Amino acid sequence: MEQEKLKKVIEAAKLYYLLDYNQNQIAAELGISRPTVSRLLQQAKTEGIVQIKIMDPTNGIEQLASELEEKFNLKKAIVASIPQYESTSIKKGLGEKAGEYLYEIVKDGDRIGVTWGTTLYNVACQLKQKFVKDVKVVQLKGGISHSETNTYHSEILDLFGKAFNTVPTHLPLPAIVDHVVVKQAMEADRHIKRILDMGKDANIALFTIGPVKSESLLFQLGYFSEEDLKHIHSKAVGDICSRFIDEEGEILNASLNERTLGIDLKDLKQKEHSILVAGGQQKIDGIYGALKGGYANVLVTDQFTARFLLDKEE
């Protein structure tokens, strides 16, 4: 190709592919006709000056999901393809996938139990309205804070209620109290007992894993004594519904567990759909522990976390 024509081909390609000029703008910029611009761009591809590579983010996603289902004995694994391994991307991607899955499975008469936190808030924000009848939504664990930290429990329940045409049932309690007798007194109240029973009887449960780190939402609510924190940080890999587990999924700290209000983890194992929505480097051990403990039969995660979980299992 002669030098002058090559120069024109490269100029047209740079304007089109790097600067987002359209073909009319390129024609005006270079003082040539639009059909000539089209021929120059085609020639840029033919000569290998422009090489187009399509990166399919879904490639391998179905395989990862299938491997997770097999290795962790899951009813369903859903893997979100995210552009980068950081918190905002993860929560947005998981929120979209979990929202789609709920739209698919929720039917007339279902009972949906939900927890709280930023991951669940992202799920709630992605829900599409589905015109179903006689669906109930209930809060699975207490969410009242001793600090000014927002747990998003009210927003989450309201968004779930709107999506499934129902008035949600709140659990107006803290997640953890100071003394067992306080918990026993609260659970003895017939209104509180009715709400807790609704959570126990729900056929769909949606929850996440809380990482063991000081900036995690649960740790900002003022629930824990210094002794509690020491025990948690020594062995826990995460919490499910504010109940801490080790890497094998066993519940840690019986004293703390007895002061925790909300659904018992053994009841998660009985759900038709027990849906764990979680991803990220700091949650890998917690997710692994939850799956080993058999608390979830559905997992919604991202492709990076999925790979880490499969490698860890091996």
Short mmCIF file of C-alpha atoms in Angstrom, two decimals:
data_model
loop_
_atom_site.label_atom_id
_atom_site.label_comp_id
_atom_site.label_asym_id
_atom_site.label_seq_id
_atom_site.Cartn_x
_atom_site.Cartn_y
_atom_site.Cartn_z
CA MET A 1 0.00 0.00 0.00
CA GLU A 2 1.40 3.41 -0.94
CA GLN A 3 2.51 5.59 1.96
CA GLU A 4 -0.08 8.35 1.47
CA LYS A 5 -3.00 5.92 1.36
CA LEU A 6 -1.66 4.01 4.38
CA LYS A 7 -1.53 7.29 6.30
CA LYS A 8 -5.20 7.95 5.40
CA VAL A 9 -6.24 4.44 6.49
CA ILE A 10 -4.51 4.84 9.86
CA GLU A 11 -5.97 8.34 10.41
CA ALA A 12 -9.50 7.13 9.66
CA ALA A 13 -9.06 4.09 11.93
CA LYS A 14 -7.79 6.20 14.85
CA LEU A 15 -10.66 8.66 14.55
CA TYR A 16 -13.25 5.88 14.34
CA TYR A 17 -11.96 3.34 16.88
CA LEU A 18 -10.09 5.53 19.38
CA LEU A 19 -11.93 8.85 19.32
CA ASP A 20 -15.47 7.56 18.53
CA TYR A 21 -15.95 9.78 15.48
CA ASN A 22 -18.76 8.64 13.18
CA GLN A 23 -18.14 8.20 9.47
CA ASN A 24 -19.65 11.58 8.52
CA GLN A 25 -17.38 13.36 11.03
CA ILE A 26 -14.34 11.52 9.67
CA ALA A 27 -15.27 12.50 6.11
CA ALA A 28 -15.45 16.16 7.12
CA GLU A 29 -12.20 15.95 9.12
CA LEU A 30 -10.20 14.34 6.30
CA GLY A 31 -11.95 16.11 3.41
CA ILE A 32 -13.11 12.90 1.73
CA SER A 33 -16.49 11.28 0.96
CA ARG A 34 -18.34 9.04 3.37
CA PRO A 35 -18.09 5.97 1.07
CA THR A 36 -14.32 6.51 0.98
CA VAL A 37 -14.25 6.51 4.80
CA SER A 38 -16.12 3.20 4.79
CA ARG A 39 -13.59 1.70 2.36
CA LEU A 40 -10.65 2.97 4.45
CA LEU A 41 -12.07 1.40 7.62
CA GLN A 42 -12.67 -1.90 5.85
CA GLN A 43 -9.13 -1.82 4.50
CA ALA A 44 -7.78 -1.17 8.02
CA LYS A 45 -9.33 -4.48 9.11
CA THR A 46 -8.28 -6.34 5.97
CA GLU A 47 -4.65 -5.25 6.31
CA GLY A 48 -4.53 -6.09 10.02
CA ILE A 49 -4.06 -2.46 11.07
CA VAL A 50 -7.21 -2.81 13.15
CA GLN A 51 -7.71 -6.12 14.95
CA ILE A 52 -11.00 -6.67 16.74
CA LYS A 53 -11.02 -9.05 19.69
CA ILE A 54 -14.27 -9.88 21.48
CA MET A 55 -13.85 -10.82 25.13
CA ASP A 56 -16.87 -12.90 26.12
CA PRO A 57 -17.25 -12.53 29.92
CA THR A 58 -19.75 -15.39 30.01
CA ASN A 59 -17.22 -17.89 28.67
CA GLY A 60 -16.72 -20.58 31.27
CA ILE A 61 -19.45 -19.29 33.60
CA GLU A 62 -21.76 -22.25 33.05
CA GLN A 63 -18.87 -24.65 33.64
CA LEU A 64 -18.00 -22.93 36.93
CA ALA A 65 -21.64 -23.17 38.04
CA SER A 66 -21.79 -26.85 37.17
CA GLU A 67 -18.57 -27.59 39.11
CA LEU A 68 -19.86 -25.72 42.17
CA GLU A 69 -23.12 -27.69 42.09
CA GLU A 70 -21.26 -30.98 41.91
CA LYS A 71 -18.60 -30.27 44.54
CA PHE A 72 -20.90 -28.67 47.12
CA ASN A 73 -24.03 -30.73 46.41
CA LEU A 74 -26.08 -27.65 45.44
CA LYS A 75 -29.51 -27.55 43.85
CA LYS A 76 -28.37 -24.51 41.87
CA ALA A 77 -25.24 -22.38 41.46
CA ILE A 78 -25.42 -19.03 39.69
CA VAL A 79 -22.19 -17.28 38.72
CA ALA A 80 -22.23 -13.58 37.90
CA SER A 81 -19.64 -12.27 35.46
CA ILE A 82 -18.15 -9.11 36.94
CA PRO A 83 -15.62 -6.76 35.29
CA GLN A 84 -13.32 -6.42 38.31
CA TYR A 85 -12.89 -8.07 41.68
CA GLU A 86 -13.95 -5.23 43.97
CA SER A 87 -16.87 -4.70 46.33
CA THR A 88 -19.11 -2.43 44.24
CA SER A 89 -18.88 -4.57 41.10
CA ILE A 90 -19.40 -7.76 43.08
CA LYS A 91 -22.51 -6.56 44.94
CA LYS A 92 -24.06 -5.09 41.80
CA GLY A 93 -23.46 -8.29 39.81
CA LEU A 94 -24.75 -10.55 42.56
CA GLY A 95 -27.76 -8.31 43.10
CA GLU A 96 -28.74 -8.61 39.44
CA LYS A 97 -28.36 -12.41 39.34
CA ALA A 98 -30.14 -13.02 42.64
CA GLY A 99 -32.96 -10.69 41.60
CA GLU A 100 -33.40 -12.60 38.33
CA TYR A 101 -33.44 -15.93 40.15
CA LEU A 102 -36.10 -14.76 42.62
CA TYR A 103 -38.26 -13.48 39.78
CA GLU A 104 -37.98 -16.92 38.21
CA ILE A 105 -38.83 -19.02 41.29
CA VAL A 106 -41.29 -16.98 43.41
CA LYS A 107 -44.86 -18.23 43.01
CA ASP A 108 -48.27 -17.74 44.62
CA GLY A 109 -48.32 -18.58 48.33
CA ASP A 110 -44.54 -18.49 48.87
CA ARG A 111 -43.04 -17.35 52.18
CA ILE A 112 -39.78 -15.43 51.74
CA GLY A 113 -37.38 -14.83 54.62
CA VAL A 114 -34.69 -12.16 54.15
CA THR A 115 -31.77 -10.84 56.17
CA TRP A 116 -30.11 -7.43 55.86
CA GLY A 117 -26.85 -5.70 54.88
CA THR A 118 -25.42 -4.07 51.77
CA THR A 119 -25.37 -7.27 49.69
CA LEU A 120 -29.06 -7.93 50.34
CA TYR A 121 -29.82 -4.25 49.71
CA ASN A 122 -28.29 -4.63 46.23
CA VAL A 123 -30.51 -7.66 45.62
CA ALA A 124 -33.59 -5.73 46.76
CA CYS A 125 -32.75 -2.81 44.45
CA GLN A 126 -32.59 -5.17 41.45
CA LEU A 127 -35.96 -6.88 42.03
CA LYS A 128 -38.56 -6.66 39.27
CA GLN A 129 -42.21 -6.62 40.22
CA LYS A 130 -43.93 -9.97 39.84
CA PHE A 131 -47.69 -10.21 40.09
CA VAL A 132 -48.09 -13.06 42.51
CA LYS A 133 -50.75 -13.69 45.16
CA ASP A 134 -50.57 -14.44 48.88
CA VAL A 135 -46.78 -14.08 49.14
CA LYS A 136 -45.37 -13.18 52.55
CA VAL A 137 -42.01 -11.51 53.24
CA VAL A 138 -40.48 -11.68 56.72
CA GLN A 139 -37.27 -10.51 58.37
CA LEU A 140 -35.13 -13.47 59.48
CA LYS A 141 -32.98 -11.74 62.10
CA GLY A 142 -33.10 -8.67 64.27
CA GLY A 143 -31.64 -5.52 62.77
CA ILE A 144 -31.97 -2.70 65.27
CA SER A 145 -28.63 -0.99 65.82
CA HIS A 146 -27.09 0.33 69.02
CA SER A 147 -25.23 2.84 66.86
CA GLU A 148 -26.13 5.15 63.96
CA THR A 149 -25.10 2.52 61.41
CA ASN A 150 -27.78 1.68 58.84
CA THR A 151 -28.48 -2.04 58.42
CA TYR A 152 -30.86 -1.37 55.48
CA HIS A 153 -33.37 -3.81 57.00
CA SER A 154 -36.36 -1.50 56.50
CA GLU A 155 -35.43 -0.57 52.92
CA ILE A 156 -34.82 -4.20 51.99
CA LEU A 157 -38.15 -5.41 53.38
CA ASP A 158 -40.06 -2.56 51.74
CA LEU A 159 -38.48 -3.25 48.33
CA PHE A 160 -39.24 -6.98 48.63
CA GLY A 161 -42.81 -6.14 49.62
CA LYS A 162 -43.29 -3.92 46.56
CA ALA A 163 -41.77 -6.50 44.23
CA PHE A 164 -44.09 -9.28 45.39
CA ASN A 165 -47.24 -7.27 46.20
CA THR A 166 -47.28 -7.78 49.94
CA VAL A 167 -46.85 -5.94 53.22
CA PRO A 168 -43.58 -7.21 54.74
CA THR A 169 -43.24 -8.30 58.36
CA HIS A 170 -40.44 -6.62 60.31
CA LEU A 171 -38.66 -8.16 63.31
CA PRO A 172 -38.32 -5.08 65.58
CA LEU A 173 -35.41 -6.36 67.67
CA PRO A 174 -31.61 -6.17 67.85
CA ALA A 175 -29.74 -9.13 66.36
CA ILE A 176 -27.91 -9.86 69.62
CA VAL A 177 -28.75 -9.01 73.25
CA ASP A 178 -26.56 -8.93 76.36
CA HIS A 179 -28.25 -11.70 78.33
CA VAL A 180 -29.99 -14.98 77.50
CA VAL A 181 -32.90 -14.08 79.79
CA VAL A 182 -33.53 -10.95 77.71
CA LYS A 183 -33.74 -13.06 74.57
CA GLN A 184 -36.04 -15.56 76.27
CA ALA A 185 -38.36 -12.78 77.43
CA MET A 186 -38.53 -11.33 73.89
CA GLU A 187 -39.23 -14.71 72.32
CA ALA A 188 -41.99 -15.37 74.85
CA ASP A 189 -43.97 -12.42 73.49
CA ARG A 190 -46.70 -13.87 71.24
CA HIS A 191 -46.23 -11.24 68.52
CA ILE A 192 -42.48 -11.84 68.35
CA LYS A 193 -43.01 -15.61 68.41
CA ARG A 194 -45.40 -15.32 65.46
CA ILE A 195 -42.75 -13.44 63.41
CA LEU A 196 -40.01 -15.92 64.32
CA ASP A 197 -42.30 -18.80 63.38
CA MET A 198 -42.97 -17.15 60.01
CA GLY A 199 -39.23 -17.10 59.36
CA LYS A 200 -38.88 -20.72 60.39
CA ASP A 201 -41.75 -21.75 58.11
CA ALA A 202 -40.59 -19.73 55.06
CA ASN A 203 -39.86 -21.94 52.05
CA ILE A 204 -37.40 -19.39 50.58
CA ALA A 205 -34.55 -17.89 52.62
CA LEU A 206 -32.15 -15.27 51.27
CA PHE A 207 -28.97 -14.50 53.21
CA THR A 208 -25.31 -13.58 52.88
CA ILE A 209 -22.05 -14.14 54.74
CA GLY A 210 -20.66 -11.44 56.98
CA PRO A 211 -16.84 -11.30 56.94
CA VAL A 212 -14.88 -11.21 60.19
CA LYS A 213 -13.45 -7.70 59.99
CA SER A 214 -13.94 -4.57 62.07
CA GLU A 215 -15.45 -2.54 59.21
CA SER A 216 -18.08 -5.22 58.54
CA LEU A 217 -21.62 -3.98 59.19
CA LEU A 218 -22.37 -6.37 62.06
CA PHE A 219 -19.25 -5.22 63.94
CA GLN A 220 -20.35 -1.58 63.74
CA LEU A 221 -23.65 -2.09 65.55
CA GLY A 222 -22.33 -2.15 69.11
CA TYR A 223 -23.40 -5.72 69.91
CA PHE A 224 -20.09 -7.27 71.01
CA SER A 225 -18.08 -7.19 74.21
CA GLU A 226 -14.27 -7.39 74.11
CA GLU A 227 -14.52 -11.04 75.13
CA ASP A 228 -16.95 -11.75 72.29
CA LEU A 229 -14.61 -10.11 69.78
CA LYS A 230 -11.59 -12.06 71.01
CA HIS A 231 -13.39 -15.38 70.55
CA ILE A 232 -14.82 -14.40 67.15
CA HIS A 233 -11.48 -13.29 65.71
CA SER A 234 -9.72 -16.43 66.96
CA LYS A 235 -11.73 -19.01 65.03
CA ALA A 236 -14.69 -17.58 63.06
CA VAL A 237 -14.64 -17.41 59.25
CA GLY A 238 -17.88 -15.46 58.98
CA ASP A 239 -21.44 -15.13 60.19
CA ILE A 240 -24.77 -16.28 58.83
CA CYS A 241 -27.76 -14.42 60.26
CA SER A 242 -25.40 -13.06 62.96
CA ARG A 243 -24.40 -16.57 64.03
CA PHE A 244 -20.65 -17.21 63.68
CA ILE A 245 -19.26 -20.37 62.07
CA ASP A 246 -15.85 -21.97 61.63
CA GLU A 247 -14.38 -23.29 58.37
CA GLU A 248 -16.33 -26.55 58.69
CA GLY A 249 -19.62 -24.71 59.21
CA GLU A 250 -19.85 -25.48 62.92
CA ILE A 251 -21.39 -22.78 65.13
CA LEU A 252 -18.88 -21.02 67.36
CA ASN A 253 -19.33 -19.48 70.79
CA ALA A 254 -22.43 -21.13 72.26
CA SER A 255 -22.91 -18.24 74.69
CA LEU A 256 -23.09 -15.67 71.88
CA ASN A 257 -25.29 -17.92 69.79
CA GLU A 258 -27.76 -18.24 72.67
CA ARG A 259 -28.06 -14.43 72.81
CA THR A 260 -28.75 -14.11 69.07
CA LEU A 261 -32.29 -13.39 67.90
CA GLY A 262 -33.59 -14.77 64.64
CA ILE A 263 -33.64 -17.95 62.63
CA ASP A 264 -31.59 -20.95 63.80
CA LEU A 265 -29.08 -22.11 61.21
CA LYS A 266 -30.41 -25.68 61.31
CA ASP A 267 -33.70 -24.31 59.96
CA LEU A 268 -31.95 -22.99 56.84
CA LYS A 269 -31.20 -26.60 55.90
CA GLN A 270 -34.91 -27.36 55.67
CA LYS A 271 -35.78 -24.68 53.09
CA GLU A 272 -36.94 -25.45 49.59
CA HIS A 273 -34.66 -22.60 48.43
CA SER A 274 -31.91 -21.63 50.88
CA ILE A 275 -30.10 -18.96 48.87
CA LEU A 276 -26.62 -17.73 49.81
CA VAL A 277 -25.63 -14.53 47.99
CA ALA A 278 -21.97 -13.69 48.56
CA GLY A 279 -18.66 -12.96 46.86
CA GLY A 280 -15.33 -11.28 47.41
CA GLN A 281 -11.90 -12.15 48.74
CA GLN A 282 -12.84 -11.55 52.39
CA LYS A 283 -15.85 -13.84 52.20
CA ILE A 284 -14.28 -16.92 50.58
CA ASP A 285 -13.62 -18.78 53.84
CA GLY A 286 -17.07 -17.88 55.17
CA ILE A 287 -18.83 -19.06 52.00
CA TYR A 288 -16.80 -22.27 52.09
CA GLY A 289 -17.80 -22.85 55.73
CA ALA A 290 -21.47 -22.19 54.95
CA LEU A 291 -21.43 -24.67 52.06
CA LYS A 292 -19.57 -27.28 54.11
CA GLY A 293 -22.16 -26.82 56.86
CA GLY A 294 -24.97 -27.42 54.34
CA TYR A 295 -26.81 -24.17 55.13
CA ALA A 296 -27.40 -23.27 51.47
CA ASN A 297 -28.72 -25.28 48.55
CA VAL A 298 -28.43 -22.33 46.13
CA LEU A 299 -25.30 -20.17 45.74
CA VAL A 300 -25.09 -16.85 43.91
CA THR A 301 -21.48 -15.71 43.55
CA ASP A 302 -19.02 -14.19 41.05
CA GLN A 303 -16.56 -15.93 38.73
CA PHE A 304 -13.46 -15.05 40.77
CA THR A 305 -14.90 -16.28 44.07
CA ALA A 306 -16.22 -19.40 42.31
CA ARG A 307 -12.72 -20.26 41.13
CA PHE A 308 -11.24 -19.69 44.60
CA LEU A 309 -13.91 -21.92 46.17
CA LEU A 310 -13.27 -24.72 43.70
CA ASP A 311 -9.51 -24.51 44.21
CA LYS A 312 -9.94 -24.43 47.99
CA GLU A 313 -12.18 -27.48 47.90
CA GLU A 314 -9.56 -29.40 45.92
#
